[in-house]
Amino acid sequence: MATSSVTSSDSPPVMDQRKRKRMQSNRESARRSRMRKQKHLDDLMALAAQLRKENAMIRSSIGATAERCVSVEAENSVLAAQMMELTHRLGSLNEILSCIGSVSAAAAVGGGGGCMFQSEEFQVGDGAPWNSVGLSHHPIMAEMFDY
């Protein structure tokens, strides 16, 4: 007795149906995979566009900040030069006031004074000393704010 090796489960119509079902399942899986891949690509493209936009804004901000920095550095240089000039002028004025004070003290005692500002070139038109024209008051300070 010969037994048949072909059973009903191995019959060609059933194999074809399983094969078709598996192929259909594979096609559907591939379609879902392509859709996920496309969505991921779209998300990445949107992110790239957003990052380009942010990058452009940051570059613009950096440019404006760099321009402001140059402007502030220039202003700082001007202010430093003005400060040096005013410091020098203040030192000169303090020296003048010191000499005037020593001349006044010497004149009160009755002596000379030995200050270079007593010479004729430092006398005001009518020969009056410096402090009689108001140098001991505040006009010099007002002139300082003209800068």
Short mmCIF file of N, CA and C in Angstrom, two decimals:
data_model
loop_
_atom_site.label_atom_id
_atom_site.label_comp_id
_atom_site.label_asym_id
_atom_site.label_seq_id
_atom_site.Cartn_x
_atom_site.Cartn_y
_atom_site.Cartn_z
N MET A 1 0.79 -1.15 0.00
CA MET A 1 0.00 0.00 0.00
C MET A 1 0.84 1.24 0.00
N ALA A 2 0.66 1.94 -0.95
CA ALA A 2 1.39 3.18 -1.10
C ALA A 2 0.57 4.30 -0.54
N THR A 3 1.22 5.07 0.30
CA THR A 3 0.50 6.22 0.86
C THR A 3 0.81 7.46 0.04
N SER A 4 -0.10 8.23 -0.03
CA SER A 4 0.05 9.47 -0.79
C SER A 4 0.74 10.48 0.11
N SER A 5 1.82 11.10 -0.38
CA SER A 5 2.55 12.10 0.40
C SER A 5 1.89 13.47 0.33
N VAL A 6 0.96 13.61 -0.55
CA VAL A 6 0.26 14.88 -0.69
C VAL A 6 -0.95 14.84 0.19
N THR A 7 -1.01 15.76 1.08
CA THR A 7 -2.17 15.86 1.97
C THR A 7 -3.00 17.05 1.53
N SER A 8 -4.11 17.17 2.14
CA SER A 8 -5.00 18.26 1.76
C SER A 8 -4.40 19.62 2.13
N SER A 9 -3.51 19.65 3.16
CA SER A 9 -2.92 20.93 3.55
C SER A 9 -1.85 21.37 2.57
N ASP A 10 -1.28 20.47 1.84
CA ASP A 10 -0.25 20.82 0.87
C ASP A 10 -0.81 20.96 -0.53
N SER A 11 -2.04 21.00 -0.66
CA SER A 11 -2.62 21.08 -1.99
C SER A 11 -2.28 22.41 -2.63
N PRO A 12 -2.12 22.45 -3.93
CA PRO A 12 -1.74 23.67 -4.63
C PRO A 12 -2.69 24.85 -4.39
N PRO A 13 -3.98 24.70 -4.37
CA PRO A 13 -4.82 25.87 -4.13
C PRO A 13 -4.59 26.49 -2.74
N VAL A 14 -4.34 25.70 -1.75
CA VAL A 14 -4.12 26.22 -0.41
C VAL A 14 -2.76 26.93 -0.36
N MET A 15 -1.74 26.35 -1.00
CA MET A 15 -0.42 26.99 -1.05
C MET A 15 -0.49 28.33 -1.77
N ASP A 16 -1.20 28.36 -2.86
CA ASP A 16 -1.35 29.61 -3.60
C ASP A 16 -2.04 30.67 -2.74
N GLN A 17 -3.04 30.23 -2.00
CA GLN A 17 -3.77 31.19 -1.16
C GLN A 17 -2.85 31.70 -0.06
N ARG A 18 -2.06 30.84 0.60
CA ARG A 18 -1.12 31.29 1.63
C ARG A 18 -0.07 32.22 1.03
N LYS A 19 0.41 31.85 -0.12
CA LYS A 19 1.42 32.66 -0.79
C LYS A 19 0.86 34.03 -1.14
N ARG A 20 -0.34 34.07 -1.65
CA ARG A 20 -0.97 35.35 -1.98
C ARG A 20 -1.22 36.19 -0.73
N LYS A 21 -1.66 35.51 0.34
CA LYS A 21 -1.92 36.22 1.59
C LYS A 21 -0.61 36.80 2.14
N ARG A 22 0.47 36.02 2.09
CA ARG A 22 1.77 36.49 2.56
C ARG A 22 2.28 37.65 1.67
N MET A 23 2.11 37.53 0.39
CA MET A 23 2.54 38.59 -0.52
C MET A 23 1.75 39.88 -0.26
N GLN A 24 0.44 39.70 -0.02
CA GLN A 24 -0.40 40.87 0.27
C GLN A 24 0.04 41.51 1.58
N SER A 25 0.33 40.68 2.58
CA SER A 25 0.79 41.19 3.87
C SER A 25 2.13 41.91 3.70
N ASN A 26 3.02 41.33 2.92
CA ASN A 26 4.33 41.96 2.68
C ASN A 26 4.17 43.29 1.95
N ARG A 27 3.28 43.35 0.97
CA ARG A 27 3.03 44.59 0.25
C ARG A 27 2.51 45.68 1.20
N GLU A 28 1.56 45.27 2.06
CA GLU A 28 0.99 46.22 3.02
C GLU A 28 2.07 46.70 3.99
N SER A 29 2.92 45.80 4.46
CA SER A 29 4.01 46.16 5.37
C SER A 29 4.98 47.11 4.67
N ALA A 30 5.31 46.82 3.43
CA ALA A 30 6.21 47.69 2.66
C ALA A 30 5.58 49.07 2.45
N ARG A 31 4.28 49.10 2.18
CA ARG A 31 3.58 50.37 2.01
C ARG A 31 3.64 51.19 3.30
N ARG A 32 3.36 50.55 4.44
CA ARG A 32 3.44 51.24 5.74
C ARG A 32 4.87 51.73 6.00
N SER A 33 5.85 50.93 5.66
CA SER A 33 7.25 51.31 5.84
C SER A 33 7.59 52.52 4.98
N ARG A 34 7.14 52.53 3.72
CA ARG A 34 7.38 53.69 2.85
C ARG A 34 6.69 54.94 3.39
N MET A 35 5.49 54.76 3.94
CA MET A 35 4.75 55.90 4.50
C MET A 35 5.50 56.46 5.72
N ARG A 36 5.98 55.56 6.60
CA ARG A 36 6.76 56.01 7.76
C ARG A 36 8.03 56.73 7.31
N LYS A 37 8.69 56.15 6.33
CA LYS A 37 9.92 56.75 5.80
C LYS A 37 9.62 58.12 5.21
N GLN A 38 8.54 58.27 4.45
CA GLN A 38 8.17 59.55 3.86
C GLN A 38 7.82 60.57 4.93
N LYS A 39 7.09 60.13 5.97
CA LYS A 39 6.74 61.03 7.07
C LYS A 39 8.00 61.50 7.78
N HIS A 40 8.92 60.57 8.03
CA HIS A 40 10.18 60.91 8.68
C HIS A 40 10.96 61.92 7.83
N LEU A 41 11.01 61.70 6.52
CA LEU A 41 11.69 62.60 5.60
C LEU A 41 11.03 63.97 5.61
N ASP A 42 9.71 64.01 5.59
CA ASP A 42 8.98 65.29 5.65
C ASP A 42 9.28 66.03 6.95
N ASP A 43 9.29 65.29 8.05
CA ASP A 43 9.61 65.90 9.35
C ASP A 43 11.02 66.48 9.35
N LEU A 44 11.96 65.73 8.80
CA LEU A 44 13.34 66.21 8.73
C LEU A 44 13.46 67.45 7.84
N MET A 45 12.74 67.47 6.74
CA MET A 45 12.77 68.63 5.85
C MET A 45 12.20 69.86 6.55
N ALA A 46 11.10 69.67 7.30
CA ALA A 46 10.50 70.79 8.04
C ALA A 46 11.47 71.29 9.12
N LEU A 47 12.12 70.35 9.80
CA LEU A 47 13.09 70.73 10.83
C LEU A 47 14.26 71.49 10.21
N ALA A 48 14.74 71.02 9.06
CA ALA A 48 15.85 71.70 8.39
C ALA A 48 15.46 73.13 8.01
N ALA A 49 14.24 73.30 7.52
CA ALA A 49 13.77 74.64 7.14
C ALA A 49 13.70 75.54 8.38
N GLN A 50 13.18 74.99 9.48
CA GLN A 50 13.08 75.75 10.73
C GLN A 50 14.48 76.14 11.23
N LEU A 51 15.41 75.21 11.17
CA LEU A 51 16.77 75.50 11.63
C LEU A 51 17.46 76.53 10.75
N ARG A 52 17.21 76.49 9.43
CA ARG A 52 17.76 77.51 8.54
C ARG A 52 17.23 78.89 8.91
N LYS A 53 15.92 78.94 9.21
CA LYS A 53 15.29 80.21 9.58
C LYS A 53 15.91 80.74 10.88
N GLU A 54 16.05 79.88 11.88
CA GLU A 54 16.66 80.28 13.14
C GLU A 54 18.11 80.71 12.94
N ASN A 55 18.83 79.99 12.09
CA ASN A 55 20.22 80.32 11.81
C ASN A 55 20.33 81.71 11.19
N ALA A 56 19.44 82.01 10.27
CA ALA A 56 19.45 83.34 9.64
C ALA A 56 19.16 84.43 10.67
N MET A 57 18.22 84.17 11.57
CA MET A 57 17.91 85.16 12.61
C MET A 57 19.10 85.35 13.53
N ILE A 58 19.77 84.27 13.90
CA ILE A 58 20.93 84.37 14.79
C ILE A 58 22.07 85.12 14.10
N ARG A 59 22.29 84.83 12.81
CA ARG A 59 23.34 85.54 12.07
C ARG A 59 23.03 87.04 12.01
N SER A 60 21.78 87.36 11.79
CA SER A 60 21.38 88.77 11.76
C SER A 60 21.63 89.43 13.11
N SER A 61 21.28 88.72 14.17
CA SER A 61 21.49 89.23 15.52
C SER A 61 22.97 89.42 15.81
N ILE A 62 23.79 88.47 15.38
CA ILE A 62 25.23 88.58 15.58
C ILE A 62 25.77 89.78 14.82
N GLY A 63 25.30 89.98 13.59
CA GLY A 63 25.74 91.14 12.81
C GLY A 63 25.40 92.45 13.48
N ALA A 64 24.17 92.54 13.98
CA ALA A 64 23.75 93.78 14.66
C ALA A 64 24.57 93.99 15.94
N THR A 65 24.82 92.90 16.65
CA THR A 65 25.60 93.00 17.89
C THR A 65 27.05 93.41 17.58
N ALA A 66 27.61 92.87 16.52
CA ALA A 66 28.98 93.23 16.13
C ALA A 66 29.06 94.71 15.76
N GLU A 67 28.06 95.20 15.02
CA GLU A 67 28.03 96.62 14.67
C GLU A 67 27.92 97.49 15.92
N ARG A 68 27.09 97.07 16.85
CA ARG A 68 26.93 97.83 18.11
C ARG A 68 28.23 97.81 18.90
N CYS A 69 28.91 96.68 18.89
CA CYS A 69 30.19 96.56 19.60
C CYS A 69 31.21 97.53 19.02
N VAL A 70 31.30 97.62 17.71
CA VAL A 70 32.23 98.55 17.07
C VAL A 70 31.88 99.98 17.45
N SER A 71 30.59 100.28 17.45
CA SER A 71 30.14 101.62 17.81
C SER A 71 30.49 101.95 19.26
N VAL A 72 30.27 101.00 20.15
CA VAL A 72 30.57 101.22 21.57
C VAL A 72 32.08 101.36 21.78
N GLU A 73 32.87 100.56 21.06
CA GLU A 73 34.32 100.67 21.18
C GLU A 73 34.80 102.05 20.71
N ALA A 74 34.22 102.55 19.63
CA ALA A 74 34.60 103.87 19.13
C ALA A 74 34.22 104.94 20.16
N GLU A 75 33.01 104.82 20.69
CA GLU A 75 32.57 105.77 21.71
C GLU A 75 33.46 105.70 22.94
N ASN A 76 33.84 104.49 23.32
CA ASN A 76 34.72 104.29 24.47
C ASN A 76 36.08 104.96 24.23
N SER A 77 36.60 104.86 23.03
CA SER A 77 37.88 105.49 22.70
C SER A 77 37.78 107.01 22.83
N VAL A 78 36.68 107.56 22.32
CA VAL A 78 36.48 109.01 22.42
C VAL A 78 36.39 109.42 23.88
N LEU A 79 35.63 108.68 24.66
CA LEU A 79 35.48 109.01 26.08
C LEU A 79 36.80 108.89 26.83
N ALA A 80 37.61 107.87 26.49
CA ALA A 80 38.92 107.71 27.13
C ALA A 80 39.82 108.90 26.80
N ALA A 81 39.80 109.34 25.55
CA ALA A 81 40.61 110.50 25.16
C ALA A 81 40.13 111.76 25.88
N GLN A 82 38.82 111.93 25.97
CA GLN A 82 38.28 113.08 26.69
C GLN A 82 38.65 113.03 28.16
N MET A 83 38.60 111.82 28.74
CA MET A 83 38.95 111.69 30.15
C MET A 83 40.42 112.07 30.37
N MET A 84 41.30 111.62 29.47
CA MET A 84 42.71 111.97 29.60
C MET A 84 42.91 113.48 29.50
N GLU A 85 42.24 114.10 28.53
CA GLU A 85 42.36 115.55 28.37
C GLU A 85 41.84 116.28 29.60
N LEU A 86 40.69 115.86 30.08
CA LEU A 86 40.10 116.53 31.25
C LEU A 86 40.94 116.29 32.51
N THR A 87 41.51 115.11 32.63
CA THR A 87 42.38 114.83 33.77
C THR A 87 43.60 115.75 33.72
N HIS A 88 44.16 115.92 32.54
CA HIS A 88 45.31 116.81 32.38
C HIS A 88 44.90 118.25 32.71
N ARG A 89 43.77 118.67 32.19
CA ARG A 89 43.29 120.04 32.47
C ARG A 89 43.04 120.24 33.96
N LEU A 90 42.45 119.23 34.59
CA LEU A 90 42.19 119.33 36.03
C LEU A 90 43.49 119.44 36.81
N GLY A 91 44.48 118.64 36.40
CA GLY A 91 45.79 118.74 37.06
C GLY A 91 46.39 120.14 36.90
N SER A 92 46.28 120.69 35.69
CA SER A 92 46.80 122.03 35.45
C SER A 92 46.04 123.07 36.27
N LEU A 93 44.74 122.93 36.33
CA LEU A 93 43.93 123.89 37.11
C LEU A 93 44.23 123.76 38.60
N ASN A 94 44.42 122.56 39.07
CA ASN A 94 44.78 122.39 40.49
C ASN A 94 46.13 123.02 40.79
N GLU A 95 47.06 122.89 39.83
CA GLU A 95 48.37 123.52 39.99
C GLU A 95 48.22 125.03 40.04
N ILE A 96 47.39 125.58 39.15
CA ILE A 96 47.14 127.03 39.14
C ILE A 96 46.53 127.47 40.46
N LEU A 97 45.53 126.73 40.92
CA LEU A 97 44.88 127.10 42.18
C LEU A 97 45.83 126.99 43.36
N SER A 98 46.70 126.00 43.31
CA SER A 98 47.69 125.85 44.37
C SER A 98 48.63 127.05 44.39
N CYS A 99 49.08 127.46 43.19
CA CYS A 99 49.97 128.62 43.10
C CYS A 99 49.25 129.89 43.54
N ILE A 100 48.00 130.02 43.13
CA ILE A 100 47.22 131.21 43.51
C ILE A 100 47.06 131.24 45.02
N GLY A 101 46.80 130.07 45.60
CA GLY A 101 46.67 130.01 47.06
C GLY A 101 47.96 130.37 47.75
N SER A 102 49.08 129.92 47.22
CA SER A 102 50.36 130.24 47.85
C SER A 102 50.70 131.72 47.65
N VAL A 103 50.30 132.30 46.50
CA VAL A 103 50.53 133.72 46.26
C VAL A 103 49.68 134.55 47.22
N SER A 104 48.43 134.13 47.40
CA SER A 104 47.55 134.87 48.31
C SER A 104 48.07 134.80 49.73
N ALA A 105 48.54 133.64 50.11
CA ALA A 105 49.08 133.48 51.48
C ALA A 105 50.35 134.32 51.63
N ALA A 106 51.19 134.31 50.60
CA ALA A 106 52.43 135.08 50.67
C ALA A 106 52.14 136.57 50.67
N ALA A 107 51.14 136.98 49.89
CA ALA A 107 50.78 138.40 49.84
C ALA A 107 50.20 138.85 51.17
N ALA A 108 49.47 137.96 51.83
CA ALA A 108 48.90 138.31 53.12
C ALA A 108 50.00 138.48 54.16
N VAL A 109 51.04 137.70 54.03
CA VAL A 109 52.17 137.79 54.96
C VAL A 109 53.06 138.97 54.56
N GLY A 110 53.04 139.30 53.27
CA GLY A 110 53.79 140.46 52.80
C GLY A 110 54.97 140.10 51.94
N GLY A 111 55.07 138.85 51.59
CA GLY A 111 56.24 138.46 50.79
C GLY A 111 55.88 138.24 49.34
N GLY A 112 56.82 137.79 48.56
CA GLY A 112 56.66 137.50 47.14
C GLY A 112 55.83 136.23 46.98
N GLY A 113 56.23 135.18 46.71
CA GLY A 113 55.44 133.98 46.57
C GLY A 113 56.13 133.00 45.67
N GLY A 114 56.81 133.52 44.71
CA GLY A 114 57.61 132.68 43.85
C GLY A 114 56.82 131.81 42.89
N CYS A 115 55.57 132.10 42.63
CA CYS A 115 54.77 131.30 41.70
C CYS A 115 54.92 131.88 40.31
N MET A 116 55.05 131.01 39.32
CA MET A 116 55.23 131.49 37.96
C MET A 116 54.01 132.25 37.46
N PHE A 117 52.84 132.06 38.10
CA PHE A 117 51.63 132.73 37.64
C PHE A 117 51.56 134.18 38.12
N GLN A 118 52.59 134.64 38.82
CA GLN A 118 52.62 136.04 39.22
C GLN A 118 53.22 136.91 38.14
N SER A 119 53.86 136.32 37.17
CA SER A 119 54.50 137.12 36.13
C SER A 119 53.44 137.85 35.31
N GLU A 120 53.88 138.84 34.54
CA GLU A 120 52.96 139.68 33.79
C GLU A 120 52.15 138.90 32.76
N GLU A 121 52.72 137.84 32.19
CA GLU A 121 51.98 137.11 31.16
C GLU A 121 50.76 136.39 31.72
N PHE A 122 50.70 136.19 33.02
CA PHE A 122 49.56 135.50 33.62
C PHE A 122 48.60 136.47 34.31
N GLN A 123 48.80 137.76 34.11
CA GLN A 123 47.91 138.75 34.71
C GLN A 123 46.79 139.06 33.73
N VAL A 124 45.61 139.30 34.24
CA VAL A 124 44.45 139.63 33.43
C VAL A 124 44.56 141.10 33.05
N GLY A 125 43.98 141.48 31.90
CA GLY A 125 44.03 142.81 31.31
C GLY A 125 44.41 143.97 32.23
N ASP A 126 43.74 144.16 33.37
CA ASP A 126 44.02 145.31 34.23
C ASP A 126 45.07 144.99 35.29
N GLY A 127 45.70 143.83 35.17
CA GLY A 127 46.75 143.47 36.12
C GLY A 127 46.22 142.78 37.36
N ALA A 128 44.91 142.49 37.38
CA ALA A 128 44.32 141.82 38.55
C ALA A 128 44.76 140.36 38.58
N PRO A 129 44.88 139.77 39.73
CA PRO A 129 45.27 138.35 39.82
C PRO A 129 44.15 137.45 39.29
N TRP A 130 44.50 136.19 39.05
CA TRP A 130 43.57 135.23 38.47
C TRP A 130 42.28 135.08 39.27
N ASN A 131 42.38 134.96 40.58
CA ASN A 131 41.17 134.68 41.36
C ASN A 131 40.19 135.85 41.37
N SER A 132 40.62 137.03 40.98
CA SER A 132 39.68 138.15 40.96
C SER A 132 38.77 138.10 39.73
N VAL A 133 39.11 137.26 38.73
CA VAL A 133 38.24 137.14 37.56
C VAL A 133 37.32 135.94 37.69
N GLY A 134 37.31 135.31 38.82
CA GLY A 134 36.34 134.23 39.05
C GLY A 134 36.85 132.83 38.82
N LEU A 135 38.15 132.62 38.76
CA LEU A 135 38.64 131.25 38.56
C LEU A 135 38.39 130.39 39.78
N SER A 136 38.24 131.00 40.93
CA SER A 136 38.01 130.20 42.12
C SER A 136 36.55 129.76 42.20
N HIS A 137 35.73 130.25 41.27
CA HIS A 137 34.33 129.85 41.24
C HIS A 137 34.14 128.72 40.25
N HIS A 138 33.02 128.59 39.59
CA HIS A 138 32.70 127.40 38.80
C HIS A 138 32.66 127.53 37.29
N PRO A 139 33.09 128.58 36.64
CA PRO A 139 32.99 128.64 35.18
C PRO A 139 33.81 127.53 34.50
N ILE A 140 34.89 127.12 35.10
CA ILE A 140 35.72 126.08 34.50
C ILE A 140 34.94 124.77 34.43
N MET A 141 34.18 124.49 35.46
CA MET A 141 33.37 123.26 35.48
C MET A 141 32.32 123.31 34.37
N ALA A 142 31.74 124.46 34.13
CA ALA A 142 30.74 124.58 33.08
C ALA A 142 31.39 124.33 31.72
N GLU A 143 32.62 124.82 31.54
CA GLU A 143 33.32 124.60 30.28
C GLU A 143 33.62 123.11 30.07
N MET A 144 33.84 122.39 31.12
CA MET A 144 34.17 120.97 31.02
C MET A 144 33.02 120.17 30.40
N PHE A 145 31.79 120.59 30.62
CA PHE A 145 30.64 119.84 30.11
C PHE A 145 30.33 120.14 28.65
N ASP A 146 31.09 121.02 28.05
CA ASP A 146 30.92 121.30 26.63
C ASP A 146 31.44 120.13 25.79
N TYR A 147 32.21 119.25 26.36
CA TYR A 147 32.75 118.11 25.63
C TYR A 147 31.78 117.01 25.71
#
